[in-house]
Amino acid sequence: MNARIAKPNGAVLLPRVGVGAGSLANAAGEQAFFNMIHAAWASGVRYFDTSAAYLGGESEQRLGAALAAYPREELYVSTKLGRYLSRPGASSLPGGSDFYLDYTYDTTLRSVERSLSRLKVDRLDAVFIHDLDPGFAQAAYREELKTAVEGAFPALQRLKDEKVVGAIGVASMDWQACLDFAEMADVDVVMPAGEYSLLRTRSTALLEHCVEKGIAWIAASPFNSGILATGSRPDAFYNMRPATRQVLSQTEGLECICRRHDVSLATAALLFPLRHPAVSTIVFGAKTSDEFNESFARLSGNLPDQFWYEMDAFLSKTKDWEKHD
């Protein structure tokens, strides 16, 4: 499950399974976070992902402290840069005003230096240019894209040449933005969080581009920040916001198929992205060690072909459901 994935050119990327250290993974507090990371290690997980934006850098600090006891040569650690919180506890949602974007060359170098210090490591296995998309950049998107291609990406290439950074990637909750960047720069990996899941299947162009170019796809946020784990209950969250009636309705359709085949929705959500040849890695978050253990156990499932046949037919028929939301 944790075998390393290699690109066709031989460049080693990341293991098959990783754990995310985002805001939701930190929601139960520092000790619960530490326990979750230790449970992941005990289960054989060796890949851990975070960002300079998560908790304003505190996620990196917590992860560094949690991983300090383990051999660096066995670890794979990735982080993200380019979007930063304006103050501790600030909102991280698109359309907010409590963050700023900076994809310049010098800021990228400084950000990597800070991340190395917080994480207590001397190298990073992957670094992602983070949240470079119209949701965050709004009218300045094209300008920020140009800045990142001419600034952040060359800075990361320099650090890659110096063996400080391994893979270079782009991470966003917008698959089209990931494709825009991947068509302009020779990235090793993309992390379109939640963009290839049971609820979101419209990223065909990016999937095909990744297969063609040998770019690894990390399927982060397979539960779309909650609803595909909790199901269609009234307080469910979808992509960091309360689920709308339309989201709940689509999820109910997924649940009906799962019930007919006696399959857990959460298990289907975790296994679905890994079926595509573009997807090399899945990264999920958990607030507690018990939550991690439950999700990790689901990855060993082997669902029947008839279930996937029915699910694929439903997803094909309803893939544009969000256009009517």
CSV table of C-alpha atoms in Angstrom, one decimal:
chain,number,residue,atom,x,y,z
A,1,MET,CA,0.0,0.0,0.0
A,2,ASN,CA,2.9,2.3,0.7
A,3,ALA,CA,5.1,1.4,-2.3
A,4,ARG,CA,6.7,4.3,-3.9
A,5,ILE,CA,5.3,5.6,-7.1
A,6,ALA,CA,7.6,6.5,-10.0
A,7,LYS,CA,7.1,8.6,-13.1
A,8,PRO,CA,8.0,7.1,-16.5
A,9,ASN,CA,11.3,9.0,-16.4
A,10,GLY,CA,12.3,7.3,-13.2
A,11,ALA,CA,11.7,10.2,-10.8
A,12,VAL,CA,10.5,8.8,-7.5
A,13,LEU,CA,7.5,10.6,-6.1
A,14,LEU,CA,5.3,9.5,-3.2
A,15,PRO,CA,3.7,6.5,-1.5
A,16,ARG,CA,0.3,5.2,-2.3
A,17,VAL,CA,-1.3,6.4,0.9
A,18,GLY,CA,-0.8,9.7,2.8
A,19,VAL,CA,-2.3,11.6,5.7
A,20,GLY,CA,-3.2,15.2,5.5
A,21,ALA,CA,-2.5,17.6,8.3
A,22,GLY,CA,-5.0,20.3,7.4
A,23,SER,CA,-7.3,22.4,9.5
A,24,LEU,CA,-9.9,19.5,9.9
A,25,ALA,CA,-7.1,17.1,11.0
A,26,ASN,CA,-6.2,19.6,13.7
A,27,ALA,CA,-9.7,20.3,14.8
A,28,ALA,CA,-9.6,18.1,17.9
A,29,GLY,CA,-6.5,19.7,19.3
A,30,GLU,CA,-2.8,19.2,19.5
A,31,GLN,CA,-2.7,15.9,21.5
A,32,ALA,CA,-5.4,14.3,19.3
A,33,PHE,CA,-3.4,15.3,16.3
A,34,PHE,CA,-0.2,13.8,17.7
A,35,ASN,CA,-2.1,10.6,18.5
A,36,MET,CA,-3.5,10.4,14.9
A,37,ILE,CA,-0.1,10.9,13.4
A,38,HIS,CA,1.4,8.1,15.6
A,39,ALA,CA,-1.5,5.8,14.7
A,40,ALA,CA,-0.8,6.5,11.0
A,41,TRP,CA,2.9,5.6,11.5
A,42,ALA,CA,2.0,2.4,13.4
A,43,SER,CA,-0.2,1.4,10.4
A,44,GLY,CA,2.7,1.8,8.0
A,45,VAL,CA,1.8,5.2,6.5
A,46,ARG,CA,5.0,7.2,5.7
A,47,TYR,CA,3.6,10.1,3.7
A,48,PHE,CA,2.4,13.3,5.5
A,49,ASP,CA,1.2,16.4,3.8
A,50,THR,CA,0.7,19.9,5.2
A,51,SER,CA,0.8,23.6,4.1
A,52,ALA,CA,2.2,26.9,5.3
A,53,ALA,CA,-1.4,28.1,5.2
A,54,TYR,CA,-2.9,25.5,7.5
A,55,LEU,CA,-3.3,27.2,10.9
A,56,GLY,CA,-1.0,29.9,9.8
A,57,GLY,CA,2.0,27.6,10.0
A,58,GLU,CA,1.1,25.8,13.2
A,59,SER,CA,0.1,22.7,11.3
A,60,GLU,CA,3.7,22.5,10.0
A,61,GLN,CA,5.0,22.9,13.6
A,62,ARG,CA,2.7,20.2,15.0
A,63,LEU,CA,3.6,17.8,12.2
A,64,GLY,CA,7.3,18.4,12.6
A,65,ALA,CA,7.0,17.8,16.4
A,66,ALA,CA,5.0,14.6,15.8
A,67,LEU,CA,7.4,13.2,13.2
A,68,ALA,CA,10.6,14.1,15.0
A,69,ALA,CA,10.8,10.7,16.7
A,70,TYR,CA,10.8,8.8,13.4
A,71,PRO,CA,13.7,8.2,10.9
A,72,ARG,CA,13.8,10.9,8.2
A,73,GLU,CA,14.9,8.4,5.6
A,74,GLU,CA,11.6,6.5,6.0
A,75,LEU,CA,9.4,9.6,5.8
A,76,TYR,CA,7.9,11.5,2.9
A,77,VAL,CA,6.9,15.0,3.8
A,78,SER,CA,5.2,17.6,1.5
A,79,THR,CA,4.0,21.1,2.1
A,80,LYS,CA,2.5,24.0,0.1
A,81,LEU,CA,3.2,27.7,-0.4
A,82,GLY,CA,1.9,30.8,-2.1
A,83,ARG,CA,-1.2,31.4,0.0
A,84,TYR,CA,-0.7,32.6,3.5
A,85,LEU,CA,-3.0,33.6,6.4
A,86,SER,CA,-3.0,37.3,7.3
A,87,ARG,CA,-3.3,36.4,11.0
A,88,PRO,CA,-3.6,33.3,13.2
A,89,GLY,CA,-7.0,31.7,13.0
A,90,ALA,CA,-8.0,33.6,9.8
A,91,SER,CA,-10.5,32.2,7.3
A,92,SER,CA,-9.0,30.1,4.6
A,93,LEU,CA,-12.0,30.0,2.3
A,94,PRO,CA,-12.1,31.5,-1.3
A,95,GLY,CA,-13.7,34.8,-1.4
A,96,GLY,CA,-12.5,35.7,2.1
A,97,SER,CA,-10.1,38.6,2.9
A,98,ASP,CA,-8.0,37.1,5.7
A,99,PHE,CA,-5.3,35.7,3.5
A,100,TYR,CA,-2.8,36.9,0.9
A,101,LEU,CA,-1.2,35.4,-2.2
A,102,ASP,CA,2.5,35.7,-3.0
A,103,TYR,CA,4.0,33.5,-5.7
A,104,THR,CA,7.2,35.5,-6.2
A,105,TYR,CA,10.6,34.0,-6.5
A,106,ASP,CA,12.1,35.4,-3.2
A,107,THR,CA,9.0,34.8,-1.1
A,108,THR,CA,9.0,31.2,-2.4
A,109,LEU,CA,12.6,30.7,-1.2
A,110,ARG,CA,11.8,32.2,2.2
A,111,SER,CA,8.6,30.1,2.6
A,112,VAL,CA,10.5,26.9,2.0
A,113,GLU,CA,13.1,27.9,4.5
A,114,ARG,CA,10.4,28.6,7.1
A,115,SER,CA,8.7,25.3,6.3
A,116,LEU,CA,11.9,23.4,6.8
A,117,SER,CA,12.4,25.0,10.2
A,118,ARG,CA,8.8,24.3,11.3
A,119,LEU,CA,8.9,20.7,10.1
A,120,LYS,CA,12.4,20.1,11.5
A,121,VAL,CA,13.7,18.6,8.3
A,122,ASP,CA,16.5,19.5,5.9
A,123,ARG,CA,14.6,18.6,2.7
A,124,LEU,CA,11.0,18.3,1.4
A,125,ASP,CA,9.9,15.4,-0.7
A,126,ALA,CA,7.3,17.6,-2.5
A,127,VAL,CA,6.3,21.2,-2.5
A,128,PHE,CA,3.1,22.4,-4.0
A,129,ILE,CA,2.2,25.9,-5.3
A,130,HIS,CA,-1.0,26.3,-3.4
A,131,ASP,CA,-4.5,27.6,-4.2
A,132,LEU,CA,-3.5,29.4,-7.4
A,133,ASP,CA,-7.1,29.6,-8.7
A,134,PRO,CA,-9.8,32.1,-9.5
A,135,GLY,CA,-11.6,31.3,-6.2
A,136,PHE,CA,-8.7,32.9,-4.3
A,137,ALA,CA,-7.1,35.2,-6.8
A,138,GLN,CA,-10.4,36.3,-8.4
A,139,ALA,CA,-9.8,39.0,-11.1
A,140,ALA,CA,-6.0,38.8,-10.5
A,141,TYR,CA,-5.9,35.1,-11.4
A,142,ARG,CA,-4.1,35.4,-14.7
A,143,GLU,CA,-1.6,37.8,-13.3
A,144,GLU,CA,-0.9,35.6,-10.3
A,145,LEU,CA,-0.6,32.6,-12.7
A,146,LYS,CA,2.1,34.4,-14.6
A,147,THR,CA,3.9,35.4,-11.4
A,148,ALA,CA,4.0,31.8,-10.3
A,149,VAL,CA,5.2,30.4,-13.6
A,150,GLU,CA,8.0,33.1,-13.7
A,151,GLY,CA,8.7,33.2,-9.9
A,152,ALA,CA,7.6,30.4,-7.7
A,153,PHE,CA,8.3,27.6,-10.2
A,154,PRO,CA,11.9,28.6,-11.0
A,155,ALA,CA,12.6,29.1,-7.3
A,156,LEU,CA,11.4,25.5,-6.7
A,157,GLN,CA,13.4,24.2,-9.6
A,158,ARG,CA,16.5,25.8,-8.1
A,159,LEU,CA,15.8,24.1,-4.8
A,160,LYS,CA,15.1,20.8,-6.6
A,161,ASP,CA,18.5,21.1,-8.3
A,162,GLU,CA,20.0,21.7,-4.8
A,163,LYS,CA,18.3,18.5,-3.5
A,164,VAL,CA,16.2,20.6,-1.0
A,165,VAL,CA,13.0,19.8,-2.8
A,166,GLY,CA,12.0,16.6,-4.5
A,167,ALA,CA,8.8,16.8,-6.6
A,168,ILE,CA,7.3,20.1,-7.7
A,169,GLY,CA,3.5,20.3,-7.8
A,170,VAL,CA,0.4,22.5,-7.9
A,171,ALA,CA,-2.4,22.0,-5.4
A,172,SER,CA,-5.9,23.6,-5.6
A,173,MET,CA,-9.6,22.8,-5.1
A,174,ASP,CA,-10.0,23.7,-8.8
A,175,TRP,CA,-9.0,21.1,-11.3
A,176,GLN,CA,-9.0,23.6,-14.2
A,177,ALA,CA,-6.5,25.8,-12.4
A,178,CYS,CA,-4.2,22.8,-11.9
A,179,LEU,CA,-4.5,22.1,-15.6
A,180,ASP,CA,-3.7,25.8,-16.5
A,181,PHE,CA,-0.5,25.6,-14.5
A,182,ALA,CA,0.5,22.1,-15.7
A,183,GLU,CA,0.2,23.2,-19.3
A,184,MET,CA,2.6,26.1,-18.6
A,185,ALA,CA,5.2,24.4,-16.3
A,186,ASP,CA,6.7,21.0,-16.2
A,187,VAL,CA,5.2,19.9,-12.8
A,188,ASP,CA,5.8,16.4,-11.4
A,189,VAL,CA,2.5,16.1,-9.5
A,190,VAL,CA,-0.9,17.7,-9.1
A,191,MET,CA,-3.1,17.7,-6.0
A,192,PRO,CA,-6.6,18.8,-7.1
A,193,ALA,CA,-8.3,18.4,-3.7
A,194,GLY,CA,-11.7,16.8,-3.9
A,195,GLU,CA,-11.8,17.2,-7.7
A,196,TYR,CA,-11.9,13.5,-8.5
A,197,SER,CA,-14.4,12.0,-6.1
A,198,LEU,CA,-17.8,10.3,-6.0
A,199,LEU,CA,-19.2,13.8,-6.1
A,200,ARG,CA,-16.9,15.5,-8.6
A,201,THR,CA,-16.0,13.7,-11.8
A,202,ARG,CA,-15.7,16.5,-14.4
A,203,SER,CA,-11.9,16.7,-14.4
A,204,THR,CA,-11.4,14.5,-17.4
A,205,ALA,CA,-9.2,17.0,-19.2
A,206,LEU,CA,-6.7,17.1,-16.3
A,207,LEU,CA,-6.8,13.3,-15.8
A,208,GLU,CA,-6.0,12.8,-19.5
A,209,HIS,CA,-3.2,15.4,-19.4
A,210,CYS,CA,-1.6,13.7,-16.4
A,211,VAL,CA,-1.7,10.3,-18.0
A,212,GLU,CA,-0.2,11.7,-21.2
A,213,LYS,CA,2.6,13.7,-19.5
A,214,GLY,CA,3.4,11.2,-16.7
A,215,ILE,CA,2.2,13.6,-14.0
A,216,ALA,CA,1.2,12.0,-10.7
A,217,TRP,CA,-2.2,12.8,-9.3
A,218,ILE,CA,-2.7,12.9,-5.6
A,219,ALA,CA,-6.4,12.5,-4.7
A,220,ALA,CA,-6.6,14.6,-1.6
A,221,SER,CA,-9.9,15.2,0.3
A,222,PRO,CA,-11.6,12.1,-1.0
A,223,PHE,CA,-14.5,12.8,1.4
A,224,ASN,CA,-15.0,16.3,0.0
A,225,SER,CA,-14.3,17.6,3.5
A,226,GLY,CA,-16.9,15.4,5.2
A,227,ILE,CA,-20.1,14.5,3.4
A,228,LEU,CA,-18.7,11.3,1.8
A,229,ALA,CA,-17.7,10.1,5.2
A,230,THR,CA,-20.8,11.2,7.2
A,231,GLY,CA,-23.4,10.7,4.5
A,232,SER,CA,-26.3,13.0,3.7
A,233,ARG,CA,-27.2,14.1,7.2
A,234,PRO,CA,-28.5,17.7,7.7
A,235,ASP,CA,-25.2,19.0,9.3
A,236,ALA,CA,-22.9,17.5,6.6
A,237,PHE,CA,-20.2,19.6,5.1
A,238,TYR,CA,-19.2,19.7,1.5
A,239,ASN,CA,-16.0,21.4,0.3
A,240,MET,CA,-15.6,23.3,3.6
A,241,ARG,CA,-19.2,24.6,3.6
A,242,PRO,CA,-22.6,23.4,4.9
A,243,ALA,CA,-24.0,21.0,2.3
A,244,THR,CA,-26.8,22.4,0.2
A,245,ARG,CA,-30.0,20.5,-0.6
A,246,GLN,CA,-28.6,19.7,-4.0
A,247,VAL,CA,-25.5,18.2,-2.6
A,248,LEU,CA,-27.5,16.2,-0.1
A,249,SER,CA,-29.7,14.9,-2.9
A,250,GLN,CA,-26.8,13.7,-5.0
A,251,THR,CA,-25.2,12.0,-2.0
A,252,GLU,CA,-28.5,10.3,-1.3
A,253,GLY,CA,-28.3,8.8,-4.8
A,254,LEU,CA,-24.8,7.5,-4.0
A,255,GLU,CA,-26.0,6.0,-0.7
A,256,CYS,CA,-28.9,4.2,-2.4
A,257,ILE,CA,-26.4,2.3,-4.6
A,258,CYS,CA,-24.2,1.6,-1.6
A,259,ARG,CA,-27.1,0.1,0.3
A,260,ARG,CA,-28.1,-2.1,-2.5
A,261,HIS,CA,-24.6,-3.7,-2.5
A,262,ASP,CA,-24.0,-3.5,1.3
A,263,VAL,CA,-21.1,-1.2,0.7
A,264,SER,CA,-20.1,1.7,3.0
A,265,LEU,CA,-20.2,5.1,1.3
A,266,ALA,CA,-16.9,6.0,3.0
A,267,THR,CA,-15.2,2.9,1.7
A,268,ALA,CA,-16.4,3.6,-1.9
A,269,ALA,CA,-15.3,7.2,-1.5
A,270,LEU,CA,-11.7,6.2,-0.6
A,271,LEU,CA,-11.4,3.5,-3.2
A,272,PHE,CA,-13.0,5.3,-6.1
A,273,PRO,CA,-10.1,7.7,-7.1
A,274,LEU,CA,-7.5,4.9,-6.9
A,275,ARG,CA,-9.2,3.1,-9.8
A,276,HIS,CA,-8.0,5.8,-12.3
A,277,PRO,CA,-4.6,5.3,-13.9
A,278,ALA,CA,-3.7,8.9,-13.3
A,279,VAL,CA,-4.1,8.7,-9.6
A,280,SER,CA,-0.9,7.5,-7.8
A,281,THR,CA,-1.7,8.5,-4.2
A,282,ILE,CA,-4.7,9.1,-1.9
A,283,VAL,CA,-4.4,11.6,1.0
A,284,PHE,CA,-7.1,11.7,3.6
A,285,GLY,CA,-7.4,13.6,6.9
A,286,ALA,CA,-8.6,12.4,10.3
A,287,LYS,CA,-9.2,14.3,13.6
A,288,THR,CA,-8.4,11.3,15.9
A,289,SER,CA,-6.5,8.1,15.9
A,290,ASP,CA,-9.8,6.1,15.9
A,291,GLU,CA,-11.0,8.1,12.8
A,292,PHE,CA,-7.7,7.4,11.1
A,293,ASN,CA,-7.8,3.7,11.8
A,294,GLU,CA,-11.4,3.4,10.6
A,295,SER,CA,-10.5,5.1,7.2
A,296,PHE,CA,-7.2,3.3,6.8
A,297,ALA,CA,-9.0,-0.1,7.3
A,298,ARG,CA,-11.4,0.8,4.4
A,299,LEU,CA,-8.5,1.0,2.0
A,300,SER,CA,-8.0,-2.8,2.1
A,301,GLY,CA,-11.6,-3.3,0.8
A,302,ASN,CA,-12.2,-5.0,-2.6
A,303,LEU,CA,-15.6,-3.9,-3.9
A,304,PRO,CA,-17.5,-6.1,-6.5
A,305,ASP,CA,-17.4,-5.2,-10.2
A,306,GLN,CA,-21.2,-5.0,-10.3
A,307,PHE,CA,-21.1,-2.3,-7.6
A,308,TRP,CA,-18.7,-0.2,-9.7
A,309,TYR,CA,-20.6,-0.9,-12.9
A,310,GLU,CA,-23.8,0.6,-11.3
A,311,MET,CA,-21.9,3.4,-9.6
A,312,ASP,CA,-20.1,4.4,-12.8
A,313,ALA,CA,-23.4,4.5,-14.7
A,314,PHE,CA,-24.9,6.7,-12.1
A,315,LEU,CA,-21.9,9.1,-12.0
A,316,SER,CA,-21.9,9.3,-15.8
A,317,LYS,CA,-25.6,10.2,-15.9
A,318,THR,CA,-25.4,12.8,-13.1
A,319,LYS,CA,-21.9,14.2,-13.6
A,320,ASP,CA,-23.2,17.7,-14.2
A,321,TRP,CA,-25.4,17.9,-11.1
A,322,GLU,CA,-23.6,20.9,-9.7
A,323,LYS,CA,-24.5,23.0,-12.7
A,324,HIS,CA,-28.0,23.1,-11.3
A,325,ASP,CA,-27.0,23.8,-7.7
